[in-house]
PDB file of C-alpha atoms in Angstrom:
ATOM      1  CA  GLY A   1      55.762 160.708  90.685  1.00  0.00           C
ATOM      2  CA  GLY A   2      58.885 161.017  92.772  1.00  0.00           C
ATOM      3  CA  LYS A   3      62.167 159.166  92.814  1.00  0.00           C
ATOM      4  CA  THR A   4      63.199 155.961  94.501  1.00  0.00           C
ATOM      5  CA  LYS A   5      66.247 155.512  96.699  1.00  0.00           C
ATOM      6  CA  VAL A   6      67.508 152.508  94.671  1.00  0.00           C
ATOM      7  CA  PHE A   7      66.356 150.905  91.423  1.00  0.00           C
ATOM      8  CA  CYS A   8      67.946 147.638  90.358  1.00  0.00           C
ATOM      9  CA  ILE A   9      67.413 145.069  87.641  1.00  0.00           C
ATOM     10  CA  VAL A  10      68.077 141.577  88.977  1.00  0.00           C
ATOM     11  CA  ASP A  11      69.209 138.976  86.434  1.00  0.00           C
ATOM     12  CA  ASN A  12      68.722 135.730  88.366  1.00  0.00           C
ATOM     13  CA  GLU A  13      67.572 134.068  91.593  1.00  0.00           C
ATOM     14  CA  LYS A  14      71.051 134.116  93.138  1.00  0.00           C
ATOM     15  CA  GLU A  15      71.346 137.899  92.723  1.00  0.00           C
ATOM     16  CA  LEU A  16      67.846 138.406  94.092  1.00  0.00           C
ATOM     17  CA  SER A  17      68.625 136.262  97.137  1.00  0.00           C
ATOM     18  CA  ILE A  18      71.846 138.189  97.854  1.00  0.00           C
ATOM     19  CA  ILE A  19      70.050 141.538  97.608  1.00  0.00           C
ATOM     20  CA  LEU A  20      67.175 140.481  99.857  1.00  0.00           C
ATOM     21  CA  GLN A  21      69.534 139.088 102.497  1.00  0.00           C
ATOM     22  CA  ASN A  22      71.492 142.347 102.566  1.00  0.00           C
ATOM     23  CA  ILE A  23      68.719 144.951 102.720  1.00  0.00           C
ATOM     24  CA  LYS A  24      67.176 143.907 106.022  1.00  0.00           C
ATOM     25  CA  GLY A  25      64.816 146.556 107.335  1.00  0.00           C
ATOM     26  CA  ILE A  26      64.712 148.527 104.071  1.00  0.00           C
ATOM     27  CA  PRO A  27      61.369 148.384 102.242  1.00  0.00           C
ATOM     28  CA  TYR A  28      61.305 146.925  98.747  1.00  0.00           C
ATOM     29  CA  GLU A  29      58.788 146.539  95.957  1.00  0.00           C
ATOM     30  CA  ILE A  30      58.827 144.650  92.676  1.00  0.00           C
ATOM     31  CA  ILE A  31      58.055 146.522  89.481  1.00  0.00           C
ATOM     32  CA  GLY A  32      56.806 144.576  86.470  1.00  0.00           C
ATOM     33  CA  ALA A  33      55.960 146.345  83.235  1.00  0.00           C
ATOM     34  CA  GLY A  34      54.848 149.438  85.178  1.00  0.00           C
ATOM     35  CA  SER A  35      51.321 149.218  83.757  1.00  0.00           C
ATOM     36  CA  ASN A  36      49.588 149.347  87.149  1.00  0.00           C
ATOM     37  CA  ILE A  37      51.782 151.741  89.129  1.00  0.00           C
ATOM     38  CA  LEU A  38      51.242 155.266  90.338  1.00  0.00           C
ATOM     39  CA  VAL A  39      54.216 156.765  92.212  1.00  0.00           C
ATOM     40  CA  ARG A  40      53.554 159.476  94.765  1.00  0.00           C
ATOM     41  CA  ASP A  41      55.441 162.768  94.450  1.00  0.00           C
ATOM     42  CA  LYS A  42      57.379 162.072  97.674  1.00  0.00           C
ATOM     43  CA  GLY A  43      58.866 159.033  95.962  1.00  0.00           C
ATOM     44  CA  PHE A  44      59.739 155.691  97.524  1.00  0.00           C
ATOM     45  CA  GLU A  45      62.337 155.391 100.303  1.00  0.00           C
ATOM     46  CA  GLY A  46      63.484 151.898  99.466  1.00  0.00           C
ATOM     47  CA  PHE A  47      64.448 149.458  96.734  1.00  0.00           C
ATOM     48  CA  LEU A  48      62.511 149.075  93.512  1.00  0.00           C
ATOM     49  CA  ILE A  49      63.452 145.752  91.977  1.00  0.00           C
ATOM     50  CA  LYS A  50      62.803 144.726  88.384  1.00  0.00           C
ATOM     51  CA  LEU A  51      63.215 141.065  87.478  1.00  0.00           C
ATOM     52  CA  GLY A  52      65.546 140.635  84.495  1.00  0.00           C
ATOM     53  CA  LYS A  53      66.761 138.049  81.994  1.00  0.00           C
ATOM     54  CA  SER A  54      66.353 134.683  83.694  1.00  0.00           C
ATOM     55  CA  PHE A  55      62.848 135.611  84.867  1.00  0.00           C
ATOM     56  CA  ASN A  56      61.806 136.227  81.259  1.00  0.00           C
ATOM     57  CA  GLN A  57      61.539 132.659  79.946  1.00  0.00           C
ATOM     58  CA  ILE A  58      58.749 130.266  79.017  1.00  0.00           C
ATOM     59  CA  LYS A  59      59.317 126.508  79.070  1.00  0.00           C
ATOM     60  CA  LEU A  60      56.830 123.971  77.752  1.00  0.00           C
ATOM     61  CA  LYS A  61      57.098 120.870  79.934  1.00  0.00           C
ATOM     62  CA  ASN A  62      55.244 117.548  79.442  1.00  0.00           C
ATOM     63  CA  SER A  63      52.125 118.430  81.409  1.00  0.00           C
ATOM     64  CA  TYR A  64      52.490 122.130  82.228  1.00  0.00           C
ATOM     65  CA  LEU A  65      53.920 125.480  81.180  1.00  0.00           C
ATOM     66  CA  GLU A  66      56.619 127.138  83.321  1.00  0.00           C
ATOM     67  CA  VAL A  67      56.493 130.922  82.942  1.00  0.00           C
ATOM     68  CA  GLY A  68      58.948 133.462  84.352  1.00  0.00           C
ATOM     69  CA  ALA A  69      57.370 136.255  86.404  1.00  0.00           C
ATOM     70  CA  SER A  70      58.631 139.033  84.110  1.00  0.00           C
ATOM     71  CA  ILE A  71      57.088 137.581  80.930  1.00  0.00           C
ATOM     72  CA  LEU A  72      54.610 140.036  79.446  1.00  0.00           C
ATOM     73  CA  ASP A  73      51.036 138.733  79.501  1.00  0.00           C
ATOM     74  CA  ILE A  74      50.680 139.284  75.761  1.00  0.00           C
ATOM     75  CA  ASN A  75      53.884 137.306  75.104  1.00  0.00           C
ATOM     76  CA  LEU A  76      52.496 134.354  77.064  1.00  0.00           C
ATOM     77  CA  SER A  77      49.355 134.542  74.935  1.00  0.00           C
ATOM     78  CA  LYS A  78      51.464 134.575  71.740  1.00  0.00           C
ATOM     79  CA  PHE A  79      53.599 131.644  72.939  1.00  0.00           C
ATOM     80  CA  ALA A  80      50.490 129.634  73.777  1.00  0.00           C
ATOM     81  CA  GLN A  81      48.976 130.473  70.393  1.00  0.00           C
ATOM     82  CA  LEU A  82      52.123 129.329  68.548  1.00  0.00           C
ATOM     83  CA  ASN A  83      52.056 126.050  70.490  1.00  0.00           C
ATOM     84  CA  ASN A  84      48.274 125.503  70.119  1.00  0.00           C
ATOM     85  CA  LEU A  85      47.671 125.847  73.878  1.00  0.00           C
ATOM     86  CA  LYS A  86      44.184 127.027  74.766  1.00  0.00           C
ATOM     87  CA  ASN A  87      42.890 129.102  77.708  1.00  0.00           C
ATOM     88  CA  PHE A  88      45.677 131.721  77.481  1.00  0.00           C
ATOM     89  CA  GLU A  89      43.874 133.878  74.919  1.00  0.00           C
ATOM     90  CA  PHE A  90      42.618 136.368  77.524  1.00  0.00           C
ATOM     91  CA  TYR A  91      46.205 137.392  78.317  1.00  0.00           C
ATOM     92  CA  SER A  92      46.323 139.049  74.882  1.00  0.00           C
ATOM     93  CA  GLY A  93      44.041 141.747  76.351  1.00  0.00           C
ATOM     94  CA  ILE A  94      45.921 142.415  79.584  1.00  0.00           C
ATOM     95  CA  PRO A  95      48.896 144.786  79.950  1.00  0.00           C
ATOM     96  CA  GLY A  96      51.563 143.814  82.467  1.00  0.00           C
ATOM     97  CA  THR A  97      53.573 140.776  83.471  1.00  0.00           C
ATOM     98  CA  ILE A  98      52.695 137.299  84.683  1.00  0.00           C
ATOM     99  CA  GLY A  99      53.947 138.052  88.215  1.00  0.00           C
ATOM    100  CA  GLY A 100      51.469 140.909  88.453  1.00  0.00           C
ATOM    101  CA  ALA A 101      48.747 138.862  86.775  1.00  0.00           C
ATOM    102  CA  VAL A 102      49.063 136.204  89.478  1.00  0.00           C
ATOM    103  CA  ILE A 103      49.130 138.676  92.379  1.00  0.00           C
ATOM    104  CA  MET A 104      45.933 140.351  91.216  1.00  0.00           C
ATOM    105  CA  ASN A 105      44.298 137.289  89.613  1.00  0.00           C
ATOM    106  CA  ALA A 106      44.160 139.201  86.333  1.00  0.00           C
ATOM    107  CA  GLY A 107      41.416 138.371  83.929  1.00  0.00           C
ATOM    108  CA  CYS A 108      39.083 139.653  81.265  1.00  0.00           C
ATOM    109  CA  TYR A 109      36.200 138.588  79.056  1.00  0.00           C
ATOM    110  CA  GLY A 110      35.144 135.723  81.315  1.00  0.00           C
ATOM    111  CA  SER A 111      38.557 134.205  82.137  1.00  0.00           C
ATOM    112  CA  GLU A 112      40.849 134.601  85.155  1.00  0.00           C
ATOM    113  CA  THR A 113      44.388 133.556  86.043  1.00  0.00           C
ATOM    114  CA  LYS A 114      43.230 131.243  88.840  1.00  0.00           C
ATOM    115  CA  GLU A 115      41.447 128.994  86.321  1.00  0.00           C
ATOM    116  CA  ILE A 116      44.691 127.788  84.691  1.00  0.00           C
ATOM    117  CA  LEU A 117      47.316 128.384  87.411  1.00  0.00           C
ATOM    118  CA  ILE A 118      48.830 125.304  89.090  1.00  0.00           C
ATOM    119  CA  ASP A 119      51.324 126.897  91.471  1.00  0.00           C
ATOM    120  CA  ILE A 120      53.969 129.593  91.816  1.00  0.00           C
ATOM    121  CA  LYS A 121      57.573 129.739  92.941  1.00  0.00           C
ATOM    122  CA  THR A 122      58.386 132.620  95.275  1.00  0.00           C
ATOM    123  CA  MET A 123      61.305 134.073  97.193  1.00  0.00           C
ATOM    124  CA  ASN A 124      60.762 135.635 100.614  1.00  0.00           C
ATOM    125  CA  TYR A 125      62.623 138.490 102.309  1.00  0.00           C
ATOM    126  CA  ASN A 126      65.243 136.003 103.632  1.00  0.00           C
ATOM    127  CA  GLY A 127      66.067 134.845 100.102  1.00  0.00           C
ATOM    128  CA  GLU A 128      64.334 131.478 100.641  1.00  0.00           C
ATOM    129  CA  VAL A 129      62.547 129.864  97.700  1.00  0.00           C
ATOM    130  CA  LYS A 130      59.255 128.018  98.115  1.00  0.00           C
ATOM    131  CA  THR A 131      56.357 126.726  96.031  1.00  0.00           C
ATOM    132  CA  ILE A 132      52.783 127.810  96.767  1.00  0.00           C
ATOM    133  CA  ASP A 133      49.798 125.923  95.327  1.00  0.00           C
ATOM    134  CA  ASN A 134      47.062 127.849  93.569  1.00  0.00           C
ATOM    135  CA  LYS A 135      44.485 126.889  96.241  1.00  0.00           C
ATOM    136  CA  ASP A 136      46.709 128.341  98.990  1.00  0.00           C
ATOM    137  CA  LEU A 137      46.796 131.756  97.274  1.00  0.00           C
ATOM    138  CA  ASN A 138      43.033 132.190  97.790  1.00  0.00           C
ATOM    139  CA  LEU A 139      42.796 134.010  94.470  1.00  0.00           C
ATOM    140  CA  ASP A 140      39.686 136.147  94.207  1.00  0.00           C
ATOM    141  CA  TYR A 141      38.547 139.085  92.101  1.00  0.00           C
ATOM    142  CA  ARG A 142      41.756 141.110  91.553  1.00  0.00           C
ATOM    143  CA  GLN A 143      43.438 139.890  94.730  1.00  0.00           C
ATOM    144  CA  SER A 144      45.471 137.093  96.299  1.00  0.00           C
ATOM    145  CA  LYS A 145      46.786 136.122  99.702  1.00  0.00           C
ATOM    146  CA  LEU A 146      50.453 136.123  98.691  1.00  0.00           C
ATOM    147  CA  PRO A 147      52.488 136.469 101.907  1.00  0.00           C
ATOM    148  CA  LYS A 148      53.803 140.015 102.473  1.00  0.00           C
ATOM    149  CA  GLY A 149      57.305 140.436 101.098  1.00  0.00           C
ATOM    150  CA  ASP A 150      57.177 137.335  98.883  1.00  0.00           C
ATOM    151  CA  ILE A 151      58.314 137.851  95.297  1.00  0.00           C
ATOM    152  CA  ILE A 152      56.910 135.689  92.512  1.00  0.00           C
ATOM    153  CA  ILE A 153      59.735 134.155  90.493  1.00  0.00           C
ATOM    154  CA  SER A 154      57.727 131.914  88.173  1.00  0.00           C
ATOM    155  CA  ALA A 155      54.315 130.346  87.681  1.00  0.00           C
ATOM    156  CA  ASN A 156      53.250 126.932  86.410  1.00  0.00           C
ATOM    157  CA  PHE A 157      50.113 126.727  84.279  1.00  0.00           C
ATOM    158  CA  GLU A 158      47.999 123.893  82.925  1.00  0.00           C
ATOM    159  CA  SER A 159      48.887 123.112  79.311  1.00  0.00           C
ATOM    160  CA  ASN A 160      45.829 121.985  77.376  1.00  0.00           C
ATOM    161  CA  TYR A 161      46.054 121.722  73.623  1.00  0.00           C
ATOM    162  CA  GLY A 162      43.332 123.239  71.521  1.00  0.00           C
ATOM    163  CA  ASN A 163      42.276 123.978  67.983  1.00  0.00           C
ATOM    164  CA  LYS A 164      44.581 126.548  66.367  1.00  0.00           C
ATOM    165  CA  ILE A 165      41.729 128.230  64.454  1.00  0.00           C
ATOM    166  CA  GLU A 166      39.570 128.530  67.610  1.00  0.00           C
ATOM    167  CA  ILE A 167      42.492 130.005  69.580  1.00  0.00           C
ATOM    168  CA  GLU A 168      43.201 132.596  66.869  1.00  0.00           C
ATOM    169  CA  LYS A 169      39.483 133.435  66.612  1.00  0.00           C
ATOM    170  CA  LYS A 170      39.211 134.049  70.360  1.00  0.00           C
ATOM    171  CA  ILE A 171      42.304 136.313  70.361  1.00  0.00           C
ATOM    172  CA  LYS A 172      40.849 138.354  67.467  1.00  0.00           C
ATOM    173  CA  GLU A 173      37.537 138.698  69.333  1.00  0.00           C
ATOM    174  CA  ILE A 174      39.325 139.954  72.450  1.00  0.00           C
ATOM    175  CA  LYS A 175      41.334 142.444  70.398  1.00  0.00           C
ATOM    176  CA  LEU A 176      38.175 143.779  68.740  1.00  0.00           C
ATOM    177  CA  MET A 177      36.340 144.070  72.081  1.00  0.00           C
ATOM    178  CA  ARG A 178      39.258 146.019  73.570  1.00  0.00           C
ATOM    179  CA  GLU A 179      39.412 148.361  70.584  1.00  0.00           C
ATOM    180  CA  LYS A 180      35.649 149.015  70.802  1.00  0.00           C
ATOM    181  CA  THR A 181      35.497 149.585  74.567  1.00  0.00           C
ATOM    182  CA  GLN A 182      38.876 151.000  75.637  1.00  0.00           C
ATOM    183  CA  PRO A 183      40.947 154.017  74.577  1.00  0.00           C
ATOM    184  CA  ILE A 184      43.966 151.839  73.700  1.00  0.00           C
ATOM    185  CA  LYS A 185      45.830 154.506  71.696  1.00  0.00           C
ATOM    186  CA  GLU A 186      45.282 157.249  74.298  1.00  0.00           C
ATOM    187  CA  LYS A 187      47.334 158.037  77.384  1.00  0.00           C
ATOM    188  CA  THR A 188      45.116 157.331  80.380  1.00  0.00           C
ATOM    189  CA  SER A 189      45.519 156.666  84.101  1.00  0.00           C
ATOM    190  CA  GLY A 190      44.063 153.180  83.716  1.00  0.00           C
TER     191      GLY A 190
END
């Protein structure tokens, strides 16, 4: 694919807000892990923004899990496994980041993001932060109704404890199914 006019890695919400408030009228897109992107040869005449350090954290709260938008799906699955949290196993089979997983209601092997998502925190093109409940996203098969221009900053998920052995077993099953049905070690276009 082609080049972009500007590529920037944004470390925190304050930086992101400043950038958004100062690029009025210039198109922008968020890039996660790059696992679901195809860039046209003409390139992109705008800003490509990658969320950095402060968007790459997971915090276990009393009744929920707060996950930064740039956390890799597989890393969320590993964190949940280490903390005996169930229902995150399917993320071990999905490439990409949590921000992208929410936008497209990512899922596999009978589980979807919408089943465990509580709400998300977003920033709009004016640099304003807001919280959107899961039900207001109208998550459906590989789509959401996230307002145009909104950037997911973090997501809150239900935290339900489970049996460590069952969690590990489910992750192994997902890994085996992927290896049997997908060319994981090959370069493909999806």
